[in-house]
PDB file of C-alpha atoms in Angstrom:
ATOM      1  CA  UNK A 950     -56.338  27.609  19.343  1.00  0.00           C
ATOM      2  CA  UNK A 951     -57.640  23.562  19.440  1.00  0.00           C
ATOM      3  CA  UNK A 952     -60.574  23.607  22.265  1.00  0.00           C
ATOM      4  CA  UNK A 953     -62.523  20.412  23.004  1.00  0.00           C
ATOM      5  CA  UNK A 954     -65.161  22.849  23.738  1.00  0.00           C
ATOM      6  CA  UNK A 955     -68.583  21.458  21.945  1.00  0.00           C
ATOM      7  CA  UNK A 956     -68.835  22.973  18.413  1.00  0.00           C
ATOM      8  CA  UNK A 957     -72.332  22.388  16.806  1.00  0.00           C
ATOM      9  CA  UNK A 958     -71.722  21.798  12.557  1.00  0.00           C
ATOM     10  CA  UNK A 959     -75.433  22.156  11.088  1.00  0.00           C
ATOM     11  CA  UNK A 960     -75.021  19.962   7.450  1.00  0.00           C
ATOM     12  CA  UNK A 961     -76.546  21.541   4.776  1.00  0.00           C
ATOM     13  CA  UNK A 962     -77.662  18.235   3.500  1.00  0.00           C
ATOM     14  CA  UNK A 963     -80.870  19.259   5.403  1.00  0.00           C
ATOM     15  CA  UNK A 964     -81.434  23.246   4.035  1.00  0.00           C
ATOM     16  CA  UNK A 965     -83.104  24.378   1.843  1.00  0.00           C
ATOM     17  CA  UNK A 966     -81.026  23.813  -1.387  1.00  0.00           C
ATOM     18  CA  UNK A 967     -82.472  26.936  -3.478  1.00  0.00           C
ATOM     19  CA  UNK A 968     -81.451  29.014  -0.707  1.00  0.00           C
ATOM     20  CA  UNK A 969     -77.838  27.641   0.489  1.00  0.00           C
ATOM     21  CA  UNK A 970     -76.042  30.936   0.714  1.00  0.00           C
ATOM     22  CA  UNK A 971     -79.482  32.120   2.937  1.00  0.00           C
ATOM     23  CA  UNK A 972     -79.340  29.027   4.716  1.00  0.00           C
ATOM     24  CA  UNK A 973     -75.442  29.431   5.675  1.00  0.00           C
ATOM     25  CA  UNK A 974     -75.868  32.926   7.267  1.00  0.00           C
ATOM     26  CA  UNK A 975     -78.722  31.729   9.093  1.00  0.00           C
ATOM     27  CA  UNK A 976     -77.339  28.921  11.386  1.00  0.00           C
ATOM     28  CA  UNK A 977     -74.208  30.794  11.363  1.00  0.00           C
ATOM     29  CA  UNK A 978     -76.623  33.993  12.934  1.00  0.00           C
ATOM     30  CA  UNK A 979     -78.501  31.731  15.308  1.00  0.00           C
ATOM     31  CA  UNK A 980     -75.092  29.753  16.846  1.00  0.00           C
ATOM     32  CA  UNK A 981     -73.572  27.144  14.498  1.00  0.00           C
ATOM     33  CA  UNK A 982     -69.744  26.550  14.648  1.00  0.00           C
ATOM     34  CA  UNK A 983     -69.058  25.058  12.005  1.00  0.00           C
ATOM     35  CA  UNK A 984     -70.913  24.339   9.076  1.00  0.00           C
ATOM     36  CA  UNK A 985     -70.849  20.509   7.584  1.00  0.00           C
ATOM     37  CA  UNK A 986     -70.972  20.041   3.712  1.00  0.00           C
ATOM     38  CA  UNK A 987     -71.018  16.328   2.923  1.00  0.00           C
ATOM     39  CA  UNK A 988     -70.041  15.524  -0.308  1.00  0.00           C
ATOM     40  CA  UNK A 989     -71.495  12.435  -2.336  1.00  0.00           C
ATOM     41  CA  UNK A 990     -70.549  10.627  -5.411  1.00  0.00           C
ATOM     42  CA  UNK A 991     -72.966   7.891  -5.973  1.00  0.00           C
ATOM     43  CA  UNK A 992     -70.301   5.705  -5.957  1.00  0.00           C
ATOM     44  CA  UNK A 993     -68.735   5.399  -2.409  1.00  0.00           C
ATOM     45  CA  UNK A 994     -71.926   6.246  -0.964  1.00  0.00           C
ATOM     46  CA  UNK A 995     -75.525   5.627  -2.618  1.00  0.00           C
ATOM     47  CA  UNK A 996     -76.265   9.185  -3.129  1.00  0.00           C
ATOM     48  CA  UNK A 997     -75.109  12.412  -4.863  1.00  0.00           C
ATOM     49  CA  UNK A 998     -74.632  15.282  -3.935  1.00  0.00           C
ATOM     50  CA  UNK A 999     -71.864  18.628  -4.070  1.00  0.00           C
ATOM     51  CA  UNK A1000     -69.264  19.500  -5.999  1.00  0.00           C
ATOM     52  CA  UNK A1001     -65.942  22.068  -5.665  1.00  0.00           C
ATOM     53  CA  UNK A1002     -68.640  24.717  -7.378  1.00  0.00           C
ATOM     54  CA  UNK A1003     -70.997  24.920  -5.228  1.00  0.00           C
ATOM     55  CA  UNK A1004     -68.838  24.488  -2.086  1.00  0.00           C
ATOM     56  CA  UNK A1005     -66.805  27.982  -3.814  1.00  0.00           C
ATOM     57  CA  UNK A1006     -70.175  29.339  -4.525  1.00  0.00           C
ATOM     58  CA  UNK A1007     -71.320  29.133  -0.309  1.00  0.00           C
ATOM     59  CA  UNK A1008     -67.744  30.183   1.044  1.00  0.00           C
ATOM     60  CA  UNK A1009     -68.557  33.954   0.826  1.00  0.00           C
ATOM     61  CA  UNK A1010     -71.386  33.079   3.094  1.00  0.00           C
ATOM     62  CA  UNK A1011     -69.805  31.247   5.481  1.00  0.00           C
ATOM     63  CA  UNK A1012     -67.451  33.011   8.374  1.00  0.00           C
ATOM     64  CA  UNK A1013     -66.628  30.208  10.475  1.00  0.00           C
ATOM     65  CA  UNK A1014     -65.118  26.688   9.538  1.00  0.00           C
ATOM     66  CA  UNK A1015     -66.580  25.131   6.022  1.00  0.00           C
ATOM     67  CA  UNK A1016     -66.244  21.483   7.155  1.00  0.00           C
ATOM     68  CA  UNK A1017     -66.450  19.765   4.128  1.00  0.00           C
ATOM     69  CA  UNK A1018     -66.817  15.248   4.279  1.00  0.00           C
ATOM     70  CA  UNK A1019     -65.713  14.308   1.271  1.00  0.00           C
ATOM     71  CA  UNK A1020     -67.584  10.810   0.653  1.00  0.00           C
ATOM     72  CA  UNK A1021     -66.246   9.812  -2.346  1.00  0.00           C
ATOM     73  CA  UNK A1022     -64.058   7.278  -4.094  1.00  0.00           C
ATOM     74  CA  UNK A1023     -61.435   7.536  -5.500  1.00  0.00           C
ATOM     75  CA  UNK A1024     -60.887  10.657  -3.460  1.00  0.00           C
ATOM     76  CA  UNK A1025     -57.354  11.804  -3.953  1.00  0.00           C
ATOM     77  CA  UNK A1026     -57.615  13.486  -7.456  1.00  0.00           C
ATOM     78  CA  UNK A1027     -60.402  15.944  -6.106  1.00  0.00           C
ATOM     79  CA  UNK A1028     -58.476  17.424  -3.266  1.00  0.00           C
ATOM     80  CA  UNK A1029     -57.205  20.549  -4.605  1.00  0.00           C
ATOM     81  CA  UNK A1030     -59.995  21.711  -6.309  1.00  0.00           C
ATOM     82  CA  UNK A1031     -62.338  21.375  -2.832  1.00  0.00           C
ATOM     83  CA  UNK A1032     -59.312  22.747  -1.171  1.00  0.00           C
ATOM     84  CA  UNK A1033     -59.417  25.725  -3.728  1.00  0.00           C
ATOM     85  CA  UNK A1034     -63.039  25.970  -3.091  1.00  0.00           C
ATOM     86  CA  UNK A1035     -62.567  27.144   0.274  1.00  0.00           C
ATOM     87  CA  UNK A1036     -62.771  24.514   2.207  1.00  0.00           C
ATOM     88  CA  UNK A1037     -61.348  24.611   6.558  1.00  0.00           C
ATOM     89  CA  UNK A1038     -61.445  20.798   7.259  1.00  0.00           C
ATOM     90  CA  UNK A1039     -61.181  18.038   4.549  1.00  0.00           C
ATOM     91  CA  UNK A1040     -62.173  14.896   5.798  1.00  0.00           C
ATOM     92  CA  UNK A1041     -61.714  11.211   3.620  1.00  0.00           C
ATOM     93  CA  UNK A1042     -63.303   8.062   4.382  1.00  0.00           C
ATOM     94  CA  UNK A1043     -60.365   5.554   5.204  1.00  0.00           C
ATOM     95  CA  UNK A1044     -62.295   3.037   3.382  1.00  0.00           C
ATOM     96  CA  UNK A1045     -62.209   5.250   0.364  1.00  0.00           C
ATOM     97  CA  UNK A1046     -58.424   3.858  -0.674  1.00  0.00           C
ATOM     98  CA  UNK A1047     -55.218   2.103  -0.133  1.00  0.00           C
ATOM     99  CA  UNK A1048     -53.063   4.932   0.567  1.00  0.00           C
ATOM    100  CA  UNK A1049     -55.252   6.860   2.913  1.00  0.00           C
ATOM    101  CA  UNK A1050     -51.500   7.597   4.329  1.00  0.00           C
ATOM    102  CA  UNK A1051     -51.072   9.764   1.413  1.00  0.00           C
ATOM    103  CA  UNK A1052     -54.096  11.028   1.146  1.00  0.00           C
ATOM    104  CA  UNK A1053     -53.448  12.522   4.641  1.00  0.00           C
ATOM    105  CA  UNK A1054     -50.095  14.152   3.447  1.00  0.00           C
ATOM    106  CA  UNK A1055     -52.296  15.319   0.432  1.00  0.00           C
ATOM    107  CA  UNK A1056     -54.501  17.691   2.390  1.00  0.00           C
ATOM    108  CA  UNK A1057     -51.996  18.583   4.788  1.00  0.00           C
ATOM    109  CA  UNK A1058     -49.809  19.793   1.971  1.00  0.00           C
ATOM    110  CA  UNK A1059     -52.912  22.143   1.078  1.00  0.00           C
ATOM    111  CA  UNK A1060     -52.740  23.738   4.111  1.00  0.00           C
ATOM    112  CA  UNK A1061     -55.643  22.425   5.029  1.00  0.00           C
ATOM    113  CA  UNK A1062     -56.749  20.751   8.332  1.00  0.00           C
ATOM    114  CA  UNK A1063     -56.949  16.689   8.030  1.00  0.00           C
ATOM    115  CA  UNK A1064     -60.172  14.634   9.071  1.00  0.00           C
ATOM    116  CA  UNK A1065     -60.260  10.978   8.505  1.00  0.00           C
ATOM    117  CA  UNK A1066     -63.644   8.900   8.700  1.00  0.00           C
ATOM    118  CA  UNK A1067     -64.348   5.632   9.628  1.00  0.00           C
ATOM    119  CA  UNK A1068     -67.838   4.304   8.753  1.00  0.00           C
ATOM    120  CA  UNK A1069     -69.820   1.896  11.506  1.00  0.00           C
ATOM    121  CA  UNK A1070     -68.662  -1.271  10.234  1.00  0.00           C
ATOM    122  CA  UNK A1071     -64.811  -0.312  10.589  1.00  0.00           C
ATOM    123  CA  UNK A1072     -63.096  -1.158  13.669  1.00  0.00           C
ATOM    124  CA  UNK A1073     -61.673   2.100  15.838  1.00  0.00           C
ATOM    125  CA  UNK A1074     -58.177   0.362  15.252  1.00  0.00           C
ATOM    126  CA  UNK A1075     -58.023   1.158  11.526  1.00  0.00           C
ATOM    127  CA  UNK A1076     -57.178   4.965  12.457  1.00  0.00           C
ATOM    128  CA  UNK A1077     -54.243   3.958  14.837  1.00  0.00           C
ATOM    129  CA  UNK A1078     -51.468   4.408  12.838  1.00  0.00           C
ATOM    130  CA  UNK A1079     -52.588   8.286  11.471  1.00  0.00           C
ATOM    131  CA  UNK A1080     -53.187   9.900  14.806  1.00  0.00           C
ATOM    132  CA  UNK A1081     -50.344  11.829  14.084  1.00  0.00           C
ATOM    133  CA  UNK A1082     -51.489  12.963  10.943  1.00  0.00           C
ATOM    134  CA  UNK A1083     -54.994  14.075  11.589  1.00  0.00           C
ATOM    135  CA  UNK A1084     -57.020  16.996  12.827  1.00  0.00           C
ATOM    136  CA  UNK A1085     -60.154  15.308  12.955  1.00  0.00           C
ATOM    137  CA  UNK A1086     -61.702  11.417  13.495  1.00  0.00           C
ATOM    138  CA  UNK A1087     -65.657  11.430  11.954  1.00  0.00           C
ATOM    139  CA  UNK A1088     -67.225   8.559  13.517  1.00  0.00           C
ATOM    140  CA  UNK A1089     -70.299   7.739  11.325  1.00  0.00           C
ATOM    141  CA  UNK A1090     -72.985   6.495  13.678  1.00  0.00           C
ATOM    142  CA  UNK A1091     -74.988   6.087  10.211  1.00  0.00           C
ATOM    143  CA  UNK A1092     -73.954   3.984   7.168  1.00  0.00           C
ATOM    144  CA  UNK A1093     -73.274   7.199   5.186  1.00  0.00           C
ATOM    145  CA  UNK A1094     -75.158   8.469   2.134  1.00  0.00           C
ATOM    146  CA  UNK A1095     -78.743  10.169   3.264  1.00  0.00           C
ATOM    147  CA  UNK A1096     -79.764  12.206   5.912  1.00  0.00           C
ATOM    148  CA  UNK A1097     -82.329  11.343   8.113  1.00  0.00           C
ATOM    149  CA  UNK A1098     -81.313   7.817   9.611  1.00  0.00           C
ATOM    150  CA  UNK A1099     -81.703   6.799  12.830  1.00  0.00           C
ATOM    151  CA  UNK A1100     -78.464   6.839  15.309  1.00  0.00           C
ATOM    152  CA  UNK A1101     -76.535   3.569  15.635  1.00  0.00           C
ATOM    153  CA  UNK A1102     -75.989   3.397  19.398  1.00  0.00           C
ATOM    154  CA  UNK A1103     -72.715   1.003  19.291  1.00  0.00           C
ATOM    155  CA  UNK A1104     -70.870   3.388  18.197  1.00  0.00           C
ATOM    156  CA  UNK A1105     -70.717   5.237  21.316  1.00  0.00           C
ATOM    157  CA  UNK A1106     -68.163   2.736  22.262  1.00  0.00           C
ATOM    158  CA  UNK A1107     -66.247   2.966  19.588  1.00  0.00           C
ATOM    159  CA  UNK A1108     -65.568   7.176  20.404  1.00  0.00           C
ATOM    160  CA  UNK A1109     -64.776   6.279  23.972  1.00  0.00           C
ATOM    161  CA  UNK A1110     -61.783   3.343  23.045  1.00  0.00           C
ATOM    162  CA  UNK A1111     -61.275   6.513  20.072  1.00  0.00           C
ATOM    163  CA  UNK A1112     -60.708   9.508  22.741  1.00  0.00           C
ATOM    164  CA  UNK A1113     -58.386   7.335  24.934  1.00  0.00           C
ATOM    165  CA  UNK A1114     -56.266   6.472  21.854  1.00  0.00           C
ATOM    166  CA  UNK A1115     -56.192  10.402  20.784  1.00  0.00           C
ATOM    167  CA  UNK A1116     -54.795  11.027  24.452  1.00  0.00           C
ATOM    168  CA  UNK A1117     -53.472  14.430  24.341  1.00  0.00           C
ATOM    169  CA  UNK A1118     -53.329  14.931  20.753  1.00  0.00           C
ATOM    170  CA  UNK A1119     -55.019  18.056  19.381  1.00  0.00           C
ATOM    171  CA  UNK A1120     -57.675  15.963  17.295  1.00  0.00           C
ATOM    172  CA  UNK A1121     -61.830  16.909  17.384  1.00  0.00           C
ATOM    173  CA  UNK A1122     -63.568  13.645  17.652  1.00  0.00           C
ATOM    174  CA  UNK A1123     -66.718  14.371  15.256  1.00  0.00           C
ATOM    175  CA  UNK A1124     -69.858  12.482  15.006  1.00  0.00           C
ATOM    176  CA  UNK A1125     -72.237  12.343  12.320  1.00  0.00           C
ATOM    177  CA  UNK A1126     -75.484  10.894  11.531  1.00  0.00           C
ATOM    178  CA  UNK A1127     -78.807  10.589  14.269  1.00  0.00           C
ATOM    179  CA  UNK A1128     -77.261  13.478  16.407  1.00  0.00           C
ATOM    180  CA  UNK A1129     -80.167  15.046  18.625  1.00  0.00           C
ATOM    181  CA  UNK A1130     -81.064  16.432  22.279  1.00  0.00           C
ATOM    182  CA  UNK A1131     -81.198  13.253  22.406  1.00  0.00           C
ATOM    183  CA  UNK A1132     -78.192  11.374  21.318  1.00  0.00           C
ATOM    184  CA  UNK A1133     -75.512  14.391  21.539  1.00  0.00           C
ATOM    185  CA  UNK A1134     -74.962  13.189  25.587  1.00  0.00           C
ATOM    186  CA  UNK A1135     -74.090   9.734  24.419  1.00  0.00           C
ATOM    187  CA  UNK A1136     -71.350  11.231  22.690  1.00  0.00           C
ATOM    188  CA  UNK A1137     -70.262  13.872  24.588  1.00  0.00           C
ATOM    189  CA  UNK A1138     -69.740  11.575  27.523  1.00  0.00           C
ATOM    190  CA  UNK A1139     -67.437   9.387  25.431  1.00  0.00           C
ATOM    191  CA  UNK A1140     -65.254  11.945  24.451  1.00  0.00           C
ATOM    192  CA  UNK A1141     -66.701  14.071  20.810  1.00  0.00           C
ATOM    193  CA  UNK A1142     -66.691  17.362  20.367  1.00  0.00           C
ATOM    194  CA  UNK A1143     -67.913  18.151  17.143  1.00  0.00           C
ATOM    195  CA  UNK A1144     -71.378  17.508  16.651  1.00  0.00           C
ATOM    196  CA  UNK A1145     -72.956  17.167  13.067  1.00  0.00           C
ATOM    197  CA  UNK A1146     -76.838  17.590  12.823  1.00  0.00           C
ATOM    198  CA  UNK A1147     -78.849  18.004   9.669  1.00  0.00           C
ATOM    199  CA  UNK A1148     -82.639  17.495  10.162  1.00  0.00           C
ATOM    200  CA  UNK A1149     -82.519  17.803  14.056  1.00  0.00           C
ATOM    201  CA  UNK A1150     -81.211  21.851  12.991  1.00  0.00           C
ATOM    202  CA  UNK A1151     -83.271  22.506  10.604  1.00  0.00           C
ATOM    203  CA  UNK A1152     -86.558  21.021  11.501  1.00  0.00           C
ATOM    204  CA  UNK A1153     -89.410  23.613  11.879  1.00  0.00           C
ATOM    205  CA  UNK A1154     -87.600  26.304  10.555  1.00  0.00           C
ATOM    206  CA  UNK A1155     -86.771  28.471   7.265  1.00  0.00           C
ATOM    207  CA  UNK A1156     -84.121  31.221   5.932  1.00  0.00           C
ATOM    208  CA  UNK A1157     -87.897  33.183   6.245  1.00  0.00           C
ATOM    209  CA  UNK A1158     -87.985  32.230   9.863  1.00  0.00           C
ATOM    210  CA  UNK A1159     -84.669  30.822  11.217  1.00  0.00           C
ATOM    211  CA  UNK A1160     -85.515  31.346  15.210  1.00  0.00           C
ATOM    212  CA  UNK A1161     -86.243  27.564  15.307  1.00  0.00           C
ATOM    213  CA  UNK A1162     -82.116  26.358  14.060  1.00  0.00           C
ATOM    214  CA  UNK A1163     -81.065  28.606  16.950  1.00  0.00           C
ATOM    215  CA  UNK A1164     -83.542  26.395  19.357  1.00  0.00           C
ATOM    216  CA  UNK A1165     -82.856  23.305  17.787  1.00  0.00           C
ATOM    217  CA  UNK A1166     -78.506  24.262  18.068  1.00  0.00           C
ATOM    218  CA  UNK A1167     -79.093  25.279  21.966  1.00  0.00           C
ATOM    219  CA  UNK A1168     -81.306  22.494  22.231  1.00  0.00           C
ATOM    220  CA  UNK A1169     -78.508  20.018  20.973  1.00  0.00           C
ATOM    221  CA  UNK A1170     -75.694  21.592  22.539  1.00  0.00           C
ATOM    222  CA  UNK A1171     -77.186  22.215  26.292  1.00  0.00           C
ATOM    223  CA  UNK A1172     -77.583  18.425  26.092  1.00  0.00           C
ATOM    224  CA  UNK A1173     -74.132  17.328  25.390  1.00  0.00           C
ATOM    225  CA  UNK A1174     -72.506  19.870  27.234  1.00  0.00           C
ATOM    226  CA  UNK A1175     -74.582  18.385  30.605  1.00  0.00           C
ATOM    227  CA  UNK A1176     -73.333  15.408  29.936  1.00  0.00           C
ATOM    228  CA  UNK A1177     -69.676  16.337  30.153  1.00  0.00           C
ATOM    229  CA  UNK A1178     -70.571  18.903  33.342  1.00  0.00           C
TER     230      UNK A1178
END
């Protein structure tokens, strides 16, 4: 059932990566609702990162959604085997090809759910046309390719013109990049749902002691969901 409910989706850009099947079970434990995967190619983004193996090799780890960003270009060509992987959510970069259009039809035809991600220097309009066709809108408030990096606070207009052109679709607004206690209100205000955190999750704990992700998630998601109160 689609709920605009906020869903917190740790991304395992920030675990520990000898222990990513530990680390999965442990937000999951301690109140994550999704978990994030961002993929990297060095290419589209300055960075590299997972591939189809590794996502298949966390599935049997994961209960809930594997949300998996695939930042990467040319992107079509690698859908099935993520898809076969396991993944819930595929999400493409609209800047990542000409025919994001098919690229759309591509994932939906796996039976999977269709995100579509627009990084801060694209204009909200450039989804306009594909509402129809998506699940999910990622709004990068970073440039994408590390973890880390600091929230880009004009962006928060750019999810409230994006929830009033969703209207009463079923579509998750997501956010990614800078989300904290801090930032998730900005957010939630304007209309997202889906939250993805890396460091502001992770920080302070371990698969040895994980008590701190379920702080950090409650932390993160008390703040957004006062915001919308």
């Amino acid at each position: 059932m689609f709920d605009r409910s906020i869903k917190i989706a740790p991304s395992i850009l920030a675990a520990d990566f000898a222990n990513f099947g530990a680390e999965c079970r442990a937000i999951e434990a301690q109140g994550a609702d999704w978990v994030h995967v961002d993929v990297m190619d060095g290419h589209f983004v300055p960075n590299l990162t997972f591939g189809p193996a590794m996502c298949a090799a966390i599935r049997p780890h994961i209960k809930g959604v594997m949300d998996v960003h695939l930042m990467i270009a040319p992107v079509d060509q690698y859908l099935e085997a993520y898809a076969k992987a396991g993944a819930d959510v595929l999400t493409a970069h609209v800047e990542a090809g000409p025919h994001i259009h098919r690229t759309l039809q591509a994932i939906r035809g796996l039976g999977k759910k269709a995100g579509l991600a627009i990084n801060p220097g694209t204009p909200v309009e450039a989804v306009s046309e594909l509402l129809d066709m998506v699940d999910l809108i990622c709004v990068m408030t970073v440039n994408p390719g590390f973890g880390g990096q600091s929230f880009i606070e004009s962006q928060v207009a750019k999810v409230t013109r994006l929830r009033q052109m969703i209207g009463d679709r079923p579509v998750h607004i997501e956010i990614d990049g800078g989300i904290t206690a801090v930032t998730a209100p900005l957010v939630a205000k304007a209309g997202a749902d889906v939250l993805v955190a890396g460091s502001a999750v992770f920080k302070g704990g371990s698969v040895d002691n994980p008590a701190p992700y379920g702080a950090n998630i409650r932390a993160i998601r008390a703040a957004a969901e006062a915001a919308i109160a």
